[in-house]
Short mmCIF file of C-alpha atoms and ligand atoms in Angstrom, two decimals:
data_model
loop_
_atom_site.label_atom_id
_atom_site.label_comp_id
_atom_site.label_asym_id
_atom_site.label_seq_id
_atom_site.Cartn_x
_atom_site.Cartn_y
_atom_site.Cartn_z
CA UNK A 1 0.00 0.00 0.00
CA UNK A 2 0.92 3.71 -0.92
CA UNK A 3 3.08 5.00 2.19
CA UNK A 4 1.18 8.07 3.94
CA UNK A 5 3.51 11.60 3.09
CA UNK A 6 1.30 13.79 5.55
CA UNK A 7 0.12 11.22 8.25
CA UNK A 8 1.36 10.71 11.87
CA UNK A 9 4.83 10.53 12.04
CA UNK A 10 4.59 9.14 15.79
CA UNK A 11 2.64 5.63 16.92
CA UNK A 12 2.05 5.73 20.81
CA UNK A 13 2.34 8.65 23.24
CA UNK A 14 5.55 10.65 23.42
CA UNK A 15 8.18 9.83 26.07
CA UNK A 16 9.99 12.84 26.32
CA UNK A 17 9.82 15.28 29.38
CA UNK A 18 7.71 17.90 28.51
CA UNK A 19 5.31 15.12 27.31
CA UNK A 20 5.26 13.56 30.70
CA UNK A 21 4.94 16.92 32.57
CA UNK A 22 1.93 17.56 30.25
CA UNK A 23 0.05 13.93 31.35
CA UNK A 24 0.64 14.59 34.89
CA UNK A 25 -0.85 17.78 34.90
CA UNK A 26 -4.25 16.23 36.27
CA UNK A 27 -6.45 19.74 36.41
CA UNK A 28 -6.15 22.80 33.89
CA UNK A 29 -7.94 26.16 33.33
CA UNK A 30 -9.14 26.94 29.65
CA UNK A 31 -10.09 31.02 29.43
CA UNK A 32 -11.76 32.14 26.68
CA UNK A 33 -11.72 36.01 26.50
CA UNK A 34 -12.23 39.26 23.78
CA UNK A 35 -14.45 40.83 21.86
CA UNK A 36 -17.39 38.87 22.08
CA UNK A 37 -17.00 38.89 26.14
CA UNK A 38 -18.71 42.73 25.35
CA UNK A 39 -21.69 41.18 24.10
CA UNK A 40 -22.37 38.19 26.84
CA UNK A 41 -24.31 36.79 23.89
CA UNK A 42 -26.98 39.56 24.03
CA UNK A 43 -27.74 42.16 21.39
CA UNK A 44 -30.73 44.75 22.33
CA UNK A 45 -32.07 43.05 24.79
CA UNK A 46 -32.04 39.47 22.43
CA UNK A 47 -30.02 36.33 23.58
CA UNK A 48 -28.27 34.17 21.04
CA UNK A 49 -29.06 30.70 21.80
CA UNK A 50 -25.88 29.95 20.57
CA UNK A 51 -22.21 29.96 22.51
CA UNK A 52 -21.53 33.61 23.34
CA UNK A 53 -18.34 33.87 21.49
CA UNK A 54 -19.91 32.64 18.07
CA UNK A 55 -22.56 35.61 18.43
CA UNK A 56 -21.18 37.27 15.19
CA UNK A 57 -22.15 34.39 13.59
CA UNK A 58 -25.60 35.34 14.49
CA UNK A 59 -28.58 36.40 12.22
CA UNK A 60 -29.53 39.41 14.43
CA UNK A 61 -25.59 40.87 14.69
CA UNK A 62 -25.03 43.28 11.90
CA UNK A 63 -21.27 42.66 10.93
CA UNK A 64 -20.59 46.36 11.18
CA UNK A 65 -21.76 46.17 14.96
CA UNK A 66 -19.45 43.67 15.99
CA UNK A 67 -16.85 44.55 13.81
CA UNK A 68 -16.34 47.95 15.61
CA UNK A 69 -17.21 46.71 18.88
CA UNK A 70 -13.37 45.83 19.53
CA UNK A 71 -13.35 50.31 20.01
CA UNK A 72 -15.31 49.60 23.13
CA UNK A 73 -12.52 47.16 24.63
CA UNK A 74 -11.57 48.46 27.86
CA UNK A 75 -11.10 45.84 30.40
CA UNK A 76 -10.72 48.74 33.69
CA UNK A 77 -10.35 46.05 36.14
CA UNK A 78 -8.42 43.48 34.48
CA UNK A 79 -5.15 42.05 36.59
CA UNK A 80 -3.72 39.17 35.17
CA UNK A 81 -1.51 38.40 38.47
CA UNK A 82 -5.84 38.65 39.97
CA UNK A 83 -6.40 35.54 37.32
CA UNK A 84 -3.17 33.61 38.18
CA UNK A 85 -3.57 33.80 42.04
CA UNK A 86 -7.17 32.50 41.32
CA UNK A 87 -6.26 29.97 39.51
CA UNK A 88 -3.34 28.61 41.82
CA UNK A 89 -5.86 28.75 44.68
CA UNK A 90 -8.16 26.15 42.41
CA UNK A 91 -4.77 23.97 42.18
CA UNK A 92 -5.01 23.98 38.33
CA UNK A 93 -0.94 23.27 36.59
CA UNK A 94 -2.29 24.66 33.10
CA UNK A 95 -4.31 27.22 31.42
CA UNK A 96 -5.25 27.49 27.49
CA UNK A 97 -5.80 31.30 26.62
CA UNK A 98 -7.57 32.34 23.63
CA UNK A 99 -4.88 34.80 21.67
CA UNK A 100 -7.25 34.43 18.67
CA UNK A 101 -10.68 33.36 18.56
CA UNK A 102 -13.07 32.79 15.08
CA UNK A 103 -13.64 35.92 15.21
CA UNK A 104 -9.78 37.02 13.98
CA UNK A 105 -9.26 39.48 17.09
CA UNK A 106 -5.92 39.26 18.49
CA UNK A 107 -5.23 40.09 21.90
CA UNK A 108 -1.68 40.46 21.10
CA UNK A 109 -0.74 43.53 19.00
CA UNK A 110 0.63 41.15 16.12
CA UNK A 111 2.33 42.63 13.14
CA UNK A 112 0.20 41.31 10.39
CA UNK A 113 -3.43 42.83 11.19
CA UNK A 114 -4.89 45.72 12.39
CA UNK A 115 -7.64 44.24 14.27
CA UNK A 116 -5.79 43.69 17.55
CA UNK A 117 -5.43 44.50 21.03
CA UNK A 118 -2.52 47.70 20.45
CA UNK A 119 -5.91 49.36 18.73
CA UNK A 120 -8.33 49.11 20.79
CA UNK A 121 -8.50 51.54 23.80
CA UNK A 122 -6.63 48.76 25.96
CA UNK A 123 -3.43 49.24 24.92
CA UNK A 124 -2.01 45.81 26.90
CA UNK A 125 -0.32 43.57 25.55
CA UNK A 126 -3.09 41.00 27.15
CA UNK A 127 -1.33 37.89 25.63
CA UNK A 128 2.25 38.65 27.23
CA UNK A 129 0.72 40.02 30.87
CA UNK A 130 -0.80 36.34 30.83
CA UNK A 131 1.90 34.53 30.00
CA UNK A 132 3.99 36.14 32.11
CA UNK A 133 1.16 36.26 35.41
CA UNK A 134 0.54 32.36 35.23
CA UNK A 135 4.12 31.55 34.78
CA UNK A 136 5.25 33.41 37.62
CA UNK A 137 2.46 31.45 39.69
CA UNK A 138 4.27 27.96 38.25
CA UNK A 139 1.18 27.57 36.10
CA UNK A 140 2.15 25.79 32.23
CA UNK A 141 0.75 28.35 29.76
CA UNK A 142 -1.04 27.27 26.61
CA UNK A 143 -2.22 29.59 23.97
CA UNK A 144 -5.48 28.42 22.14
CA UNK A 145 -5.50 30.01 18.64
CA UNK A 146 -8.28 29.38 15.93
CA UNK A 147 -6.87 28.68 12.52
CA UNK A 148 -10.78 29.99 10.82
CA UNK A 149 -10.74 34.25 11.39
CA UNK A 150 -14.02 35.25 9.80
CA UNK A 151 -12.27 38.99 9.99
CA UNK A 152 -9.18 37.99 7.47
CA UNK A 153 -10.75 38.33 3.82
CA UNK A 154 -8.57 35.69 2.64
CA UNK A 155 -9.98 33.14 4.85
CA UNK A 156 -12.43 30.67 2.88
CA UNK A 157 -14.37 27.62 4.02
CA UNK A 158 -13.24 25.88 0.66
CA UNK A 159 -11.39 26.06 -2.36
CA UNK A 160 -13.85 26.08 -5.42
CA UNK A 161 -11.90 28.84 -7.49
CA UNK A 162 -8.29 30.08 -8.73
CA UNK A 163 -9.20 33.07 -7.08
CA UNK A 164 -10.19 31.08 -3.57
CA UNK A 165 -7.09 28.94 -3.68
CA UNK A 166 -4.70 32.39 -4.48
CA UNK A 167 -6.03 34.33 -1.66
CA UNK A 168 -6.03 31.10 0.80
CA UNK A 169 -2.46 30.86 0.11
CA UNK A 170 -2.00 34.71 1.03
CA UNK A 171 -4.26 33.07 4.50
CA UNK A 172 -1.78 30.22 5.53
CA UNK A 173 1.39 32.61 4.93
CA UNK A 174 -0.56 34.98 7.54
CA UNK A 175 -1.22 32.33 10.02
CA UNK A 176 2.16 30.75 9.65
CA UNK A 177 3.54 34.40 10.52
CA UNK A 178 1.48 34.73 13.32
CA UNK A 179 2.23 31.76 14.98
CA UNK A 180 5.71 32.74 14.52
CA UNK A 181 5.56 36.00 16.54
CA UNK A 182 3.38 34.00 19.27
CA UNK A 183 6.12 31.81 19.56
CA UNK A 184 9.32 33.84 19.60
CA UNK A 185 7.02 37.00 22.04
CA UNK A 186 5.95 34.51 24.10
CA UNK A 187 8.38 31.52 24.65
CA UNK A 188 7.39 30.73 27.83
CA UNK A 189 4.30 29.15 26.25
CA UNK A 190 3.96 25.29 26.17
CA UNK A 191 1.96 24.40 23.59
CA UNK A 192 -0.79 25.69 21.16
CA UNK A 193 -4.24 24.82 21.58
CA UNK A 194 -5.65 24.70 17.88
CA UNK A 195 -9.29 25.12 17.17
CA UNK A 196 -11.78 26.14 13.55
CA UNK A 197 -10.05 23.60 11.83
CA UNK A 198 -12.65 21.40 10.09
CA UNK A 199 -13.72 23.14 6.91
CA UNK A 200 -12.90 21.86 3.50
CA UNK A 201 -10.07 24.66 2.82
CA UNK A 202 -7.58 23.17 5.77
CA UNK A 203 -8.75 20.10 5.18
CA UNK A 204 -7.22 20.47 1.76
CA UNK A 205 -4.06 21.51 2.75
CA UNK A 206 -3.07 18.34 4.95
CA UNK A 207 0.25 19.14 2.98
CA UNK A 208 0.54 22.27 4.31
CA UNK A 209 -0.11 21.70 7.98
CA UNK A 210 2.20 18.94 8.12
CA UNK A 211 4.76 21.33 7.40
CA UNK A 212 3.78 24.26 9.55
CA UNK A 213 3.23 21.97 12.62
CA UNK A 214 7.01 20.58 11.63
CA UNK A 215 8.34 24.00 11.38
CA UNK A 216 6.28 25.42 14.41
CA UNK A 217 8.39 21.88 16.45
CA UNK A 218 11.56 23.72 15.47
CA UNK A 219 11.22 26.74 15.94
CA UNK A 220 10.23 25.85 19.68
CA UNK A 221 11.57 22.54 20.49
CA UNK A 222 9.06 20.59 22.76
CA UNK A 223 6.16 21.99 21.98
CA UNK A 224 2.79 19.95 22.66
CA UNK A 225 0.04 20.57 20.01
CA UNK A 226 -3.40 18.21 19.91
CA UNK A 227 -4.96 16.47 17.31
CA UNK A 228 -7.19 19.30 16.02
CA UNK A 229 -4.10 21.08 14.14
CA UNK A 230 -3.61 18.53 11.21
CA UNK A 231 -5.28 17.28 8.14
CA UNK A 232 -3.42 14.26 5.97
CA UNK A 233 -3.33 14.30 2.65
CA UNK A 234 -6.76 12.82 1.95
CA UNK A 235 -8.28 15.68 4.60
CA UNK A 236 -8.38 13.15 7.35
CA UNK A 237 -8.54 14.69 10.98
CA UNK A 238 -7.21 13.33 14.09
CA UNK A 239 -6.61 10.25 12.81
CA UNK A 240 -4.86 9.52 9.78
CA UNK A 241 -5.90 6.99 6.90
CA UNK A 242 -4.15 4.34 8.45
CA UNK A 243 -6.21 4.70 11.34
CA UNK A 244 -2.94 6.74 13.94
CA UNK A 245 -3.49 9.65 15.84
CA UNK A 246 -2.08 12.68 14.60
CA UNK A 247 -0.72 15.14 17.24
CA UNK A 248 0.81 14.79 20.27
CA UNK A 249 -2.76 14.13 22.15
CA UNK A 250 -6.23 13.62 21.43
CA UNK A 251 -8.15 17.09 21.10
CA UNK A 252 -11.47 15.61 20.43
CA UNK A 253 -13.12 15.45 23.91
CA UNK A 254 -14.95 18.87 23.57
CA UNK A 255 -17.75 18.84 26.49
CA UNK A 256 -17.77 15.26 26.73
CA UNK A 257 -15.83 12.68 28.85
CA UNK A 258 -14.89 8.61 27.85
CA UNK A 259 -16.89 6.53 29.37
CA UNK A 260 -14.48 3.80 29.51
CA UNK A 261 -10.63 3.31 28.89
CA UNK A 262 -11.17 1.93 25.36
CA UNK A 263 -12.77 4.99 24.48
CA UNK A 264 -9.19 7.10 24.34
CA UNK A 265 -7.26 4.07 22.58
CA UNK A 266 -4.15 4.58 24.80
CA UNK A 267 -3.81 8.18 23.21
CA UNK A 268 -3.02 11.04 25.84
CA UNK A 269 -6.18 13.18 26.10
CA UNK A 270 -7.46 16.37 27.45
CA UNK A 271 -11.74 17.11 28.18
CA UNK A 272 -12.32 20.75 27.88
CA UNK A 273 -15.65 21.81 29.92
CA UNK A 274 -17.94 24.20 30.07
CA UNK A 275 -19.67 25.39 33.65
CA UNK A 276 -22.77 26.16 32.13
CA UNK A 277 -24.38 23.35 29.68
CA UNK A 278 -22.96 25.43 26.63
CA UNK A 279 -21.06 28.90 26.03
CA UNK A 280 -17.21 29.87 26.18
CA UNK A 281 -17.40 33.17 26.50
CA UNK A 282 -18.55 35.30 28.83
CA UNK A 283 -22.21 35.35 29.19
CA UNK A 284 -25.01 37.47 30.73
CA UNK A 285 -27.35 34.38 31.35
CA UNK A 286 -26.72 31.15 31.94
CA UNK A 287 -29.26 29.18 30.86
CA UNK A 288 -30.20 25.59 31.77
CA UNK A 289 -27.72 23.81 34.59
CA UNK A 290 -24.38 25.00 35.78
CA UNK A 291 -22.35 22.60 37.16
CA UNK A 292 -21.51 22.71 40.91
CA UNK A 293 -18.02 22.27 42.64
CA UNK A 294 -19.08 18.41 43.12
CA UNK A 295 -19.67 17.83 39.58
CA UNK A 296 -16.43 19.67 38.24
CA UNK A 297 -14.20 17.26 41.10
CA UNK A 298 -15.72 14.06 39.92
CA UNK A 299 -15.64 14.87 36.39
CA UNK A 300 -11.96 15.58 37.47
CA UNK A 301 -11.53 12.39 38.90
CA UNK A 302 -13.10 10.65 36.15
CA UNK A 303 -10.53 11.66 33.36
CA UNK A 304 -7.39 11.21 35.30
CA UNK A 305 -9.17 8.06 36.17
CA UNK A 306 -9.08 7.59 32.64
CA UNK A 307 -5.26 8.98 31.69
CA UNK A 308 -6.57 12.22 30.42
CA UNK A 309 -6.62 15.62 32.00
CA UNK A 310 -9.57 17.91 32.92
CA UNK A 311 -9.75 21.61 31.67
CA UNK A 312 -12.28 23.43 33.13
CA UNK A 313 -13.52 27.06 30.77
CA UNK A 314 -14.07 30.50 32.51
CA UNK A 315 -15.67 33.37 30.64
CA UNK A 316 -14.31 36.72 32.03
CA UNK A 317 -16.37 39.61 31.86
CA UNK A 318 -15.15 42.61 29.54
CA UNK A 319 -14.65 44.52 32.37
CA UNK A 320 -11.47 41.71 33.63
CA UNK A 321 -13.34 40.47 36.45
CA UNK A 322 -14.96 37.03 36.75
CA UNK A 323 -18.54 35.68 37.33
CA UNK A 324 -19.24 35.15 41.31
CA UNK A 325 -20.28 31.48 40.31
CA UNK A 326 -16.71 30.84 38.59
CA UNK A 327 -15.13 32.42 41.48
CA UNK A 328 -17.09 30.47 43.83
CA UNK A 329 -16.59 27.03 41.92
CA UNK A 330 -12.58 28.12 41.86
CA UNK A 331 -12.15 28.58 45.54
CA UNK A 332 -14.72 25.73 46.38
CA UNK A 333 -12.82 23.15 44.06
CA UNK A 334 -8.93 24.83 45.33
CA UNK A 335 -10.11 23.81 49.15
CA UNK A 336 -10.95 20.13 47.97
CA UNK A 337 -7.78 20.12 45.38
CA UNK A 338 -5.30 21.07 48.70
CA UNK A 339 -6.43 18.24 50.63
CA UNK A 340 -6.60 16.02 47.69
CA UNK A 341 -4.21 16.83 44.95
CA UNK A 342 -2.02 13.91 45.64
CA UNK A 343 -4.77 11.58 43.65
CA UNK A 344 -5.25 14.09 40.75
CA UNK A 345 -1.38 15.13 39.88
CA UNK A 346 1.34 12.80 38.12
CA UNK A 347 -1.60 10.16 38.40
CA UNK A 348 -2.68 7.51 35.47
CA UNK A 349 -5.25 5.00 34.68
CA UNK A 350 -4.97 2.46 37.58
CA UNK A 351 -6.52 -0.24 35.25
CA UNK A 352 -8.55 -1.95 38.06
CA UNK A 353 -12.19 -2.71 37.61
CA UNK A 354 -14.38 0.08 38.08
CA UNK A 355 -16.49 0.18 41.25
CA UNK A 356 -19.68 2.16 42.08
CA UNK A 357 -18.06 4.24 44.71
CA UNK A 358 -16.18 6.25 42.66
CA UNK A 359 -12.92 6.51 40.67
CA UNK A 360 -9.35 4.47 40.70
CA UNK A 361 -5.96 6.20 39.90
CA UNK A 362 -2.59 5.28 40.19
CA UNK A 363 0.39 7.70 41.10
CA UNK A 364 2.68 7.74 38.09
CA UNK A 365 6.06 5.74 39.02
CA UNK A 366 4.74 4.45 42.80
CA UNK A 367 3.25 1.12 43.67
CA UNK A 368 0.18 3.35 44.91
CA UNK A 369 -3.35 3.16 43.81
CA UNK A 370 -6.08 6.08 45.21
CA UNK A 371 -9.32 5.35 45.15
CA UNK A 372 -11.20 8.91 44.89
CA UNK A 373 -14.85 8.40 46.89
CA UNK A 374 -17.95 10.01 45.31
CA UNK A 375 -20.39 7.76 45.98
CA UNK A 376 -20.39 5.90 50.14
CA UNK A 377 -23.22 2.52 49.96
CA UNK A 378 -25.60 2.46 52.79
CA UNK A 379 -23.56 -0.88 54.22
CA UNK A 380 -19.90 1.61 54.18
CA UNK A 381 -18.33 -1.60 52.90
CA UNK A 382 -16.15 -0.69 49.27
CA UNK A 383 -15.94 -3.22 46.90
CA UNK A 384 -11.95 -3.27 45.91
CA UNK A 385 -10.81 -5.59 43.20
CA UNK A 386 -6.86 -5.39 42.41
CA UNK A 387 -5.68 -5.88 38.97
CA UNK A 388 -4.08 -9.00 38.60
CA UNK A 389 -0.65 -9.83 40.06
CA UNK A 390 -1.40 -6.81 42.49
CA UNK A 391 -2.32 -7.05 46.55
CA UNK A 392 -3.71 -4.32 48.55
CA UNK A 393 -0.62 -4.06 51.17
CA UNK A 394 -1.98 -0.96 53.52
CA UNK A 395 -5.37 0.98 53.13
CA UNK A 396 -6.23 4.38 54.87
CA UNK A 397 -7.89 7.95 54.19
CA UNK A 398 -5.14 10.18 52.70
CA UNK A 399 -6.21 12.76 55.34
CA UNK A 400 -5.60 10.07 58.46
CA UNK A 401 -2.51 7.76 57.03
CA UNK A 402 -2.13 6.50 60.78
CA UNK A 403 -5.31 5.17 61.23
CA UNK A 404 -4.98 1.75 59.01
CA UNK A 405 -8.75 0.57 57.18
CA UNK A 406 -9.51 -2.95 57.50
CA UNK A 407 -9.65 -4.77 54.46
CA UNK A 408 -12.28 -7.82 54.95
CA UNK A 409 -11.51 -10.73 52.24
CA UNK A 410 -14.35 -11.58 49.72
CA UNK A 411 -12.69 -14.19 47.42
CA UNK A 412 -9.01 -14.47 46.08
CA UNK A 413 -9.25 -11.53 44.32
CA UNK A 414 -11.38 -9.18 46.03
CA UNK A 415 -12.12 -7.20 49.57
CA UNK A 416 -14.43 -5.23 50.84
CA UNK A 417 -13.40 -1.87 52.75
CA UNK A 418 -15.42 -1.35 55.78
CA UNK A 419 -15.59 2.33 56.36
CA UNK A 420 -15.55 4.24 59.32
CA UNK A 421 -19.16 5.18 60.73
CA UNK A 422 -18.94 9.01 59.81
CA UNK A 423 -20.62 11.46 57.75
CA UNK A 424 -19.14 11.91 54.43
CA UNK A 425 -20.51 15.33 53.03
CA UNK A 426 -17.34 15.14 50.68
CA UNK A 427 -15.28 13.38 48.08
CA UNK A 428 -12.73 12.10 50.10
CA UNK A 429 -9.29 9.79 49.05
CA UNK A 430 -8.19 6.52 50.52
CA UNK A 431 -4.78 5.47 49.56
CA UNK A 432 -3.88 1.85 48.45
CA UNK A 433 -0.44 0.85 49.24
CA UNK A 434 0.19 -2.25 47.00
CA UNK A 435 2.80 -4.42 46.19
CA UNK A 436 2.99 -7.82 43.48
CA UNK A 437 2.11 -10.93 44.30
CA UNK A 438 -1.33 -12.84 44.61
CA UNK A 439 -2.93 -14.75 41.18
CA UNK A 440 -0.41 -14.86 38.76
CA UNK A 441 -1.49 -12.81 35.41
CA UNK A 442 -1.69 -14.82 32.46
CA UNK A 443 1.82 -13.54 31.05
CA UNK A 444 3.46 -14.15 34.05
CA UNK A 445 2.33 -17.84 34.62
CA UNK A 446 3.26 -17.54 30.13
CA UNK A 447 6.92 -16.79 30.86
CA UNK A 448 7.69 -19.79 34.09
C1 K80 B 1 -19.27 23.47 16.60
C2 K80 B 1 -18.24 24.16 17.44
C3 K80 B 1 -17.11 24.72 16.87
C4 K80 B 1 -16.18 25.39 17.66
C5 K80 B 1 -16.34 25.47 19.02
C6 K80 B 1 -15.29 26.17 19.82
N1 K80 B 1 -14.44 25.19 20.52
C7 K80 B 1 -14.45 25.55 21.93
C8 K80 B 1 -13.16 25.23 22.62
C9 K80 B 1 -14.78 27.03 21.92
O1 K80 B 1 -13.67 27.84 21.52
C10 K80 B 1 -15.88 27.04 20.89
O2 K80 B 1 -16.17 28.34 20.41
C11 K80 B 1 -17.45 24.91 19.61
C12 K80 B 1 -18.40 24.25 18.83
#
């Protein structure tokens, strides 16, 4: 069969460093922030049904209204160092940052466009004084960046014409030059975060984005970019005609979570997440459910459970300052994250059988499982079932590792944990200390 010129050039996750830093990450931030933040998806008194940031893709948004709105930009109260300390109180490592969302403004004053931060009456340099704010609280930064800028006239959704596929050229010269000055102003950054990449135009152009994600590698050696960046050369995304993830982690859990551990086919993953049920951007109303702190610490759970981080969005308000329910949520899900953190950082899939009570993981490098509590049964006794070749050696709560649990044999392969008569009001940790031994696994009793 024909070999694959613009496929994945990698099987399996990376190994390197910055790779492994990136998987034990655990919890991250995503903030998505700019023009559209003005509007809170309302225009005269109408709501968009849609997510707040897509509003000028609305019906009832005259272009001309939007387009000027960036004049009207003037965030008095924003402090990025306000952002960071928020965000190291909520114990995230990460945070994506939208330098460029659909709607082509950049909140860096890059070279190559006028419609930027530098002229708008802000005259920040928002990009660098959030690079620079999270990095100084130890936070990883990551800059989200959407290839699709309905402001750029060269953009187009597909190539039909000479004339579409001279001006798209003029496009991915643009965007290659912008990612260049994101990367050399802002070298502290991580990784990119790519997004508005599934029309027919980059799909086209699998050529093309093989290239720039090879040059972008270069230019900034280590750099971690998902699965939404490329296209092959048959305009496969994600995962490449022969069936092989493309990009150094799966980018496709938008608002969703895997259910199970087949569902991420041993790929690193991250699950971006919305508080309210849809919406990036800031918005005036939320309809429908929010999630509470509860629901953001087991989803949490569930993805590092899974090998995947969690990346939870805010929506900052165009004056800087955030909603009281993200603030809340932030310091509510910081106090749990203190206590707890040792089962959500540089964990991994503990690949025991799922119970009811909650969520496995396994500290990355230690012969320690955590099993993170959600869910106590009226008889207090957990069900714990060891993968093979592994015994429970010590059990206790993270928060009392004096105090040893009893473990109360079932059958060869399982105990129950009989839990102290308390009230549990919150997700709480028990550590597993384990060690080898017990029922031989298939491949061991293979190799004797
Ligand atoms: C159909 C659709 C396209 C793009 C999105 C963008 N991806 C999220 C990370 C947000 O940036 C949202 O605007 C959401 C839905």
């Amino acid at each position: 069969p024909k070999v694959l010129q613009h496929g994945a050039h990698r099987v399996g996750k990376r190994t390197d460093v910055e790779m492994a830093t990136w998987r034990g990450y655990g919890m991250g931030q995503f903030i998505h922030w700019g023009v559209y933040s003005l509007f809170g998806g309302e225009l005269n008194g109408n709501y968009y049904n849609g997510a707040a940031e897509w509003i000028r893709s609305w019906k009832d948004m005259p272009n001309g209204v939007y387009d000027s709105a960036y004049k009207q930009f003037n965030p008095s109260s924003f402090d990025a160092t306000q952002w960071a300390k928020m965000a190291k109180q909520m114990g995230v490592r990460y945070v994506t940052f939208t330098t460029k969302h659909h709607d082509g403004f950049c909140l860096w004053p890059s070279k190559y466009t006028d419609y930027t931060i530098a002229n708008s009456p802000c005259k920040k340099d928002i990009v660098k004084q959030v690079v620079d704010a999270y990095t100084k609280e130890g936070i990883d930064v990551y800059l989200y960046f959407s290839i699709m800028d309905w402001h750029n006239p060269d953009w187009r959704y597909d190539l039909k014409t000479k004339e579409d596929s001279v001006a798209f050229e003029r496009f991915k010269l643009f965007t290659k030059k912008q990612l260049t000055e994101l990367l050399q102003q802002y070298p502290q950054t991580k990784g990119l975060w790519f997004d508005g990449t599934w029309d027919n135009s980059w799909k086209k152009s699998g050529a093309f984005t093989d290239t720039l994600e090879q040059y972008l590698k270069t230019l900034h050696p280590g750099l971690i970019i998902g699965s939404r960046f490329r296209a092959d050369e048959f305009g496969n995304r994600h995962v490449d005609a022969t069936g092989v993830l493309m990009g150094d982690y799966e980018q496709g859990w938008e608002r969703k979570i895997p259910k199970t551990y087949a569902d991420v086919h041993g790929n690193d993953w991250d699950c971006v997440m919305t508080i309210p049920e849809n919406g990036w951007g800031y918005q005036k109303k939320w309809l429908g459910h929010w999630k509470t702190t509860n629901e953001i610490l087991e989803m949490t759970a569930q993805c590092v459970s899974l090998g995947g981080n969690f990346v939870l969005n805010f929506g900052p308000k165009p004056d800087g300052t955030f909603r009281p329910e993200e603030v809340e949520i932030a310091k509510e899900a910081g106090e749990w994250m203190k206590i707890n953190n040792a089962a959500i950082y540089n964990c991994e899939y503990a690949g025991w059988e799922k119970q009811d009570w909650g969520y496995y993981t396994k500290k990355t490098n230690e012969n320690k499982v955590y099993m993170i509590v959600f869910n106590v049964p009226v008889s207090r006794s957990l069900k714990v079932k060891p993968s093979k070749n592994t015994l429970v050696d010590k059990a206790y709560l993270l928060t009392a590792p004096g105090k040893t649990l009893s473990l109360e044999k079932l059958d060869y392969d399982a105990s129950f944990i009989q839990l102290p008569s308390a009230q549990y009001k919150q997700p709480f940790v028990i550590v597993l200390e384990t060690k080898e031994g017990g029922e031989k696994s298939d491949e061991q009793k293979a190799k004797t």
